CSV table of C-alpha atoms and ligand atoms in Angstrom, one decimal:
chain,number,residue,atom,x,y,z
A,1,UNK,CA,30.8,43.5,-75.6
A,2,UNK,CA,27.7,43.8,-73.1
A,3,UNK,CA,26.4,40.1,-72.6
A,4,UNK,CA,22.9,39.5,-74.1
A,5,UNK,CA,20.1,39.3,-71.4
A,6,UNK,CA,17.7,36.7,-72.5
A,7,UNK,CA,14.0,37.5,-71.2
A,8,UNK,CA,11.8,34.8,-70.3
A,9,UNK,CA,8.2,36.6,-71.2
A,10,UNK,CA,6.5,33.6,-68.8
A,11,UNK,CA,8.0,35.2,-66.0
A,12,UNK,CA,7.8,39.0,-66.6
A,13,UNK,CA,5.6,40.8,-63.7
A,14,UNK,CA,2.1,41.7,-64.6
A,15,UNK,CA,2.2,44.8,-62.9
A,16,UNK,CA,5.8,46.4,-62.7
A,17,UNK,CA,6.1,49.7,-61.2
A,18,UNK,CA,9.1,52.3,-61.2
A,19,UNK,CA,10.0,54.9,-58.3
A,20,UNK,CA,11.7,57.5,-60.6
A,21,UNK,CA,14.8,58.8,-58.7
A,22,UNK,CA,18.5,60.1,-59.3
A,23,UNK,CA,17.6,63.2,-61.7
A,24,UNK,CA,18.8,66.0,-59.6
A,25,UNK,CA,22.2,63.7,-58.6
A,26,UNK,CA,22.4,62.9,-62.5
A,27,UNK,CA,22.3,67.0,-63.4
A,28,UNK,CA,24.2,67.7,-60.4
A,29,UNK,CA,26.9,65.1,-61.5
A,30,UNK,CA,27.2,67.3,-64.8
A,31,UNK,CA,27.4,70.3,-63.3
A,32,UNK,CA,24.0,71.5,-64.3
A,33,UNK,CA,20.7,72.8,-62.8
A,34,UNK,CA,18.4,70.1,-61.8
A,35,UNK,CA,15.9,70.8,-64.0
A,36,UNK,CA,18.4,69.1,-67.0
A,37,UNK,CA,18.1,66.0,-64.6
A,38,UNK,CA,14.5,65.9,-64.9
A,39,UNK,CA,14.4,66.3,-69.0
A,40,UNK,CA,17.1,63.5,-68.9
A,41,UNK,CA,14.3,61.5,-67.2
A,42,UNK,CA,11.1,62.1,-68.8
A,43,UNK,CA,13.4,60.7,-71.9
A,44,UNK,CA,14.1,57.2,-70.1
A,45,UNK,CA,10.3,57.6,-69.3
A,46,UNK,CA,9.2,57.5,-72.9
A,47,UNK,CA,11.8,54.2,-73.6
A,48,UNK,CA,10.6,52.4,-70.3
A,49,UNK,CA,7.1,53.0,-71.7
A,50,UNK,CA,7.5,52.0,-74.8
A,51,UNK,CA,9.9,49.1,-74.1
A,52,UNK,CA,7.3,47.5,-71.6
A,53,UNK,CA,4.7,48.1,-74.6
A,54,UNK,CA,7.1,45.9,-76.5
A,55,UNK,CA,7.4,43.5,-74.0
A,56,UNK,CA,3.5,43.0,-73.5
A,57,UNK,CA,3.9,43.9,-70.0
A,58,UNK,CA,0.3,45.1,-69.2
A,59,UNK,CA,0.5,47.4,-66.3
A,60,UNK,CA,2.9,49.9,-65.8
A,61,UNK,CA,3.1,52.6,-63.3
A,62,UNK,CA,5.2,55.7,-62.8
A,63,UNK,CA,5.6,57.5,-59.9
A,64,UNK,CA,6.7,61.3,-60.4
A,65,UNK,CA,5.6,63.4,-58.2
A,66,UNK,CA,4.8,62.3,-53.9
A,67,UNK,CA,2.6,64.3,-51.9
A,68,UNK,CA,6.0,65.1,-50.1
A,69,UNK,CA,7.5,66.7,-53.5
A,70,UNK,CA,5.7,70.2,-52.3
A,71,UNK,CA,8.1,70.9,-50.4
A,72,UNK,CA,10.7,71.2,-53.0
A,73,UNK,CA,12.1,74.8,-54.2
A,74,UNK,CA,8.7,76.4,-56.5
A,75,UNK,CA,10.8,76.6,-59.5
A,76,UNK,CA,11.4,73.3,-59.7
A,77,UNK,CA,8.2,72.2,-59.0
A,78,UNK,CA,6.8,74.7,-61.6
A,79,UNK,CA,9.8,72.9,-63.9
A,80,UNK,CA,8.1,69.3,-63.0
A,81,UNK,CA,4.5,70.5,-63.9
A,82,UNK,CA,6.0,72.2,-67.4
A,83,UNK,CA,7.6,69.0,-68.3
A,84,UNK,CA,4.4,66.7,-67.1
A,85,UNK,CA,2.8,69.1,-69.6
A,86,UNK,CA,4.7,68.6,-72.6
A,87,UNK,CA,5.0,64.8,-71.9
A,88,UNK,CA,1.4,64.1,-71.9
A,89,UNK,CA,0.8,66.4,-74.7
A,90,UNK,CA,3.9,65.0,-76.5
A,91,UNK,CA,5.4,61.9,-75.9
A,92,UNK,CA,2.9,60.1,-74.3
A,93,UNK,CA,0.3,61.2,-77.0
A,94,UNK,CA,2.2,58.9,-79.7
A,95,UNK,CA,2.4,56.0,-77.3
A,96,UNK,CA,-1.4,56.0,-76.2
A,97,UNK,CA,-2.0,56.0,-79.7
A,98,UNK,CA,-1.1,52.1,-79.4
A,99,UNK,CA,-3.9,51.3,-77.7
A,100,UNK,CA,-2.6,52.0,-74.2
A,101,UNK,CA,-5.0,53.2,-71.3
A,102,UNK,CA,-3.6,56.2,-69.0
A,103,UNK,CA,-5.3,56.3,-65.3
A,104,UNK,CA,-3.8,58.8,-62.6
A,105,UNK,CA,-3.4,57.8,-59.2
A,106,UNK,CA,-3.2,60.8,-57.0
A,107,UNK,CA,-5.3,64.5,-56.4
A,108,UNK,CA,-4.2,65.9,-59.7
A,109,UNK,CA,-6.8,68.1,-59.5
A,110,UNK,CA,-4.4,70.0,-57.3
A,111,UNK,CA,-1.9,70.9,-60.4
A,112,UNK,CA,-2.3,74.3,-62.3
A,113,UNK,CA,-5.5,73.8,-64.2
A,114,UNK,CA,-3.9,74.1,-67.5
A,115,UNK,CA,-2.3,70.9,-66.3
A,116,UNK,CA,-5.4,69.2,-65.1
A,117,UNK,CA,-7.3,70.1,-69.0
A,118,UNK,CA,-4.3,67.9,-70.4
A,119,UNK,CA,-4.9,65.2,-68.1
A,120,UNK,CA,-8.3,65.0,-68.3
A,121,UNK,CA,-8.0,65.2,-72.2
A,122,UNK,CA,-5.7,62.1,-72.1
A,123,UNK,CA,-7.9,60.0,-69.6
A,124,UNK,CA,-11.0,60.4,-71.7
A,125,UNK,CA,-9.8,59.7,-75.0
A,126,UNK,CA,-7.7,56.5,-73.9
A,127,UNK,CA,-10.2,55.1,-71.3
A,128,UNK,CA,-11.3,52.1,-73.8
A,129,UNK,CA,-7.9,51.8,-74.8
A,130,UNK,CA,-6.5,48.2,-73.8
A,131,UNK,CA,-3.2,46.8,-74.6
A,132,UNK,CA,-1.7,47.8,-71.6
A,133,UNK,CA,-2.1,50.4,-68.6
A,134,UNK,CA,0.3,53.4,-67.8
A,135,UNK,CA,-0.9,54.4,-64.6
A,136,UNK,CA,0.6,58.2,-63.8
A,137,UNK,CA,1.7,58.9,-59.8
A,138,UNK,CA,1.6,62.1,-59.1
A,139,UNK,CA,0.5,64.0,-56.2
A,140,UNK,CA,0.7,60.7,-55.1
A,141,UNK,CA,1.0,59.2,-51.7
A,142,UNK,CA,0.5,55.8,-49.9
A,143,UNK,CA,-0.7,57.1,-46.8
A,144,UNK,CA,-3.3,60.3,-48.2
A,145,UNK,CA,-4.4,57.4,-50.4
A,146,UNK,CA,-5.9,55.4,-47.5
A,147,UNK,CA,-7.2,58.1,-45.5
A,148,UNK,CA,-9.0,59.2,-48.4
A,149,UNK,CA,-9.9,55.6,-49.1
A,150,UNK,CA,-10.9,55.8,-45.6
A,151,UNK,CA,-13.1,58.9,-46.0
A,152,UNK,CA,-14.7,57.6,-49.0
A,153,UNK,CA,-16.0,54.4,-46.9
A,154,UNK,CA,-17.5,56.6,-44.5
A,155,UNK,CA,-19.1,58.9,-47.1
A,156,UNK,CA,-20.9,55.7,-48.7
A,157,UNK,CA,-22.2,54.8,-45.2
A,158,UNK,CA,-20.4,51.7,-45.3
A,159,UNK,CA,-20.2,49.8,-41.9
A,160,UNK,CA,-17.7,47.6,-42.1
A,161,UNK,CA,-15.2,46.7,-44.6
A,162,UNK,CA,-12.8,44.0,-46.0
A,163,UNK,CA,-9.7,44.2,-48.1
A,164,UNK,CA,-11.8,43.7,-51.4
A,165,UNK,CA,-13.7,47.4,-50.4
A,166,UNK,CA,-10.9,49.0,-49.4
A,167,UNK,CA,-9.0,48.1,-52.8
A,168,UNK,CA,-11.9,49.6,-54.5
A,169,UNK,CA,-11.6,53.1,-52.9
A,170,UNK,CA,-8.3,53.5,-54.0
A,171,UNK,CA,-6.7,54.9,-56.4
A,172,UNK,CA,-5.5,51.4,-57.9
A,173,UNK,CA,-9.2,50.2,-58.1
A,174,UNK,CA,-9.0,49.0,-61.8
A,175,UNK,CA,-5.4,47.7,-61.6
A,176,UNK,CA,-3.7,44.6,-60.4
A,177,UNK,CA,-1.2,45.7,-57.2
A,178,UNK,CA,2.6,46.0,-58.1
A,179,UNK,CA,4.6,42.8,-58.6
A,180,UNK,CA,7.6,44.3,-59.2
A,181,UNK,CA,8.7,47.5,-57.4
A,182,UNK,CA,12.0,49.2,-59.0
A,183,UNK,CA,13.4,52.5,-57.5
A,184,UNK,CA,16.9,53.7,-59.4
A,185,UNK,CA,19.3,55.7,-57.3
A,186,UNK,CA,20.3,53.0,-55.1
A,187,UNK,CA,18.1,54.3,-52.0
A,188,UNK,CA,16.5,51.1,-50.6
A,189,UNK,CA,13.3,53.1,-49.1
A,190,UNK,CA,9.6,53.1,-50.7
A,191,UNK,CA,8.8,56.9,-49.8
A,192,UNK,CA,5.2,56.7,-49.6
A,193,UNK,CA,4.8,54.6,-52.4
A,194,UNK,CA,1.6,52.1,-52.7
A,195,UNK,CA,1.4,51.2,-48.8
A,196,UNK,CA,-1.3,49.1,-49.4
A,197,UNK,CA,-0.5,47.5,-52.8
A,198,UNK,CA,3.3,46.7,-52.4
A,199,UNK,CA,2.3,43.9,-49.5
A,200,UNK,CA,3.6,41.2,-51.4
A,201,UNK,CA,5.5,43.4,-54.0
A,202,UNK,CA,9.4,42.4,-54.9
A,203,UNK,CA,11.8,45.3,-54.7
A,204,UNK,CA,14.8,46.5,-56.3
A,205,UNK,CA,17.0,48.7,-56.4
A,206,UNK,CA,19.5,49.4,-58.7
A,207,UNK,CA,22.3,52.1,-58.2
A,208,UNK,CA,21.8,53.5,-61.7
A,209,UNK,CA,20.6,56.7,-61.6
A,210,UNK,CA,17.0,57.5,-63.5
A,211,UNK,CA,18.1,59.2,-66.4
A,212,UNK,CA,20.6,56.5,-67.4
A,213,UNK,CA,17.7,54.3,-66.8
A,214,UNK,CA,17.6,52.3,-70.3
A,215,UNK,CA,16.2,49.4,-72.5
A,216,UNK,CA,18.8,47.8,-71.1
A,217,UNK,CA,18.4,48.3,-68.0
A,218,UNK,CA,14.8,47.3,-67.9
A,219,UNK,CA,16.2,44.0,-69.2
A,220,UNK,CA,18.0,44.2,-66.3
A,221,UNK,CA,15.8,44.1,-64.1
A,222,UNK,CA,13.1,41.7,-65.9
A,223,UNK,CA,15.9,39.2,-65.3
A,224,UNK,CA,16.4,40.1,-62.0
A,225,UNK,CA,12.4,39.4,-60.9
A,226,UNK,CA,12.2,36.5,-63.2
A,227,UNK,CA,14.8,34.6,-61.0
A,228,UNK,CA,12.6,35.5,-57.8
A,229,UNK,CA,11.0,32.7,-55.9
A,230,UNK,CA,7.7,34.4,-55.0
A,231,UNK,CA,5.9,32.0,-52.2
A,232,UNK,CA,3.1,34.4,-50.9
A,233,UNK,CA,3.5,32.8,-47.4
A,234,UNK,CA,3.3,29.0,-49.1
A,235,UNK,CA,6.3,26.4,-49.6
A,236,UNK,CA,6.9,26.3,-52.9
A,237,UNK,CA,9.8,25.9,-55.5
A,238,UNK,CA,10.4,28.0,-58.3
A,239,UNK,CA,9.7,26.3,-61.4
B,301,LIG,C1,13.3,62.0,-59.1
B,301,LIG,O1,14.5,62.6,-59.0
B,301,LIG,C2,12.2,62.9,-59.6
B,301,LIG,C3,11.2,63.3,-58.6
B,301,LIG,C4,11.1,62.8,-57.4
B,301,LIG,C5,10.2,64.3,-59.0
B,301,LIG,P1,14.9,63.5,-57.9
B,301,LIG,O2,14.6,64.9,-58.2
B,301,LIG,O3,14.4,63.0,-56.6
B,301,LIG,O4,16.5,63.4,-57.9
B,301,LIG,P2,17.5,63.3,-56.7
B,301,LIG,O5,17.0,62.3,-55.7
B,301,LIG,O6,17.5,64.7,-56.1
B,301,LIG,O7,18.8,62.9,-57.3
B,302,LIG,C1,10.4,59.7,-54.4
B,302,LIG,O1,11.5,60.4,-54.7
B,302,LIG,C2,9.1,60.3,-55.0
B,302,LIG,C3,9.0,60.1,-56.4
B,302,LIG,C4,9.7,59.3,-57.1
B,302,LIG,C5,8.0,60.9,-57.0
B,302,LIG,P1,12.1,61.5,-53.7
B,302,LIG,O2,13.4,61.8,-54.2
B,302,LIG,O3,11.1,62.6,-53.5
B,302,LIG,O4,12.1,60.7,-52.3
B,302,LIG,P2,13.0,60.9,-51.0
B,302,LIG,O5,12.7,62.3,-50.5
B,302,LIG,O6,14.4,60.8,-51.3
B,302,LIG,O7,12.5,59.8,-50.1
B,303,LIG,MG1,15.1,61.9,-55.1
């Protein structure tokens, strides 16, 4: 029998963000086209979400689709924008019911703009929604981020800056930064992921690969940050 993981909700991140990888090596592993791989995850998706909801865990963010995913094969990209589609419409329509608040971080605007009318439909009717955030990464990128951030500063006329404006011009503005940073798949790299916001962000990086990504799992890794001694440059113990 698997041994019970006991969560201590004191020490649960605030902020707890997920790098979604391992679909196309979790198809591949079954012989099938990668596109299974990618249903298989927008499933662990919808428990992660809703588990987190559970938990009281008040910001979540996914990150599904970098400003690097372009170059990937069309169909498949065409595959990932179908099944962003369906889970917006779907899934994630019965879970904003719940009082949860979607945000996007990323040029969305660049998806088809069928896409884009679902999105937009989903920001507006949950944007005074408040039991927890799901913040959506897609077209996303750490780097495109700041220089837009960047761009934006200059736009206002803005002389100088500190790190207070240049959090506001991103795409974070309204959320806390990352406290806990997971990536599945077992590659230990952040790909572009929240350059700015991950400066004091713990990592981790379990082998499992997204799909099999469960509520277990999640547990998991709760356990694993809540053991974490976070010092933010000071001496301190944990508690
Ligand atoms: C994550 O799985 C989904 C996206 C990045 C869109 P991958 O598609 O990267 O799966 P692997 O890494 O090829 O196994
Ligand atoms: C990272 O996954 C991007 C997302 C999770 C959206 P990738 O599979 O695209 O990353 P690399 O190419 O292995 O670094
Ligand atoms: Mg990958």
């Amino acid at each position: 029998m698997l041994k019970q993981i006991e969560l201590n909700p004191e020490k649960f991140p605030n902020h707890i963000a997920f790098i979604i990888d391992g679909n196309g090596r979790w198809a591949n592993k079954r012989g099938l086209p990668r596109s299974y791989g990618h249903k298989a995850g927008i499933k662990a998706c919808k428990v992660v979400i809703e588990e987190c909801l559970k938990l009281g865990i008040k910001y979540v963010s996914l990150y599904g689709f970098s400003t690097e995913n372009w170059n990937r094969p069309k169909d498949e990209i065409e595959t990932l924008f179908n099944l962003f589609r369906q889970f917006i419409k779907t899934d994630l329509k019965k879970v904003l019911k719940e009082d949860v608040k979607f945000i996007v971080s990323g040029d969305y605007t660049a998806f088809p703009s069928d896409l884009v009318e679902v999105i937009e439909d989903c920001l507006e009717k949950t944007k005074n929604n408040k039991k927890m955030v799901l913040n959506l990464c897609i077209n996303y990128g750490g780097r495109p981020e700041i220089v837009r951030a960047i761009n934006n500063i200059i736009k206002d006329g803005i002389k100088e800056v500190d790190e207070k404006t240049v959090a506001s011009y991103l795409y974070t503005a309204s959320i806390p930064d990352p406290d806990f940073i997971v990536r599945t798949s077992g590659e230990n790299r952040i790909s572009n992921f929240m350059l700015w916001q991950c400066s004091y962000a713990e990592f981790y990086f379990p082998k499992t690969l997204w799909p099999d990504f469960n509520k277990r799992e999640l547990y998991k890794s709760l356990d694993n940050f809540s053991k974490r001694n976070r010092r933010f440059g000071a001496i301190k113990e944990n508690k």
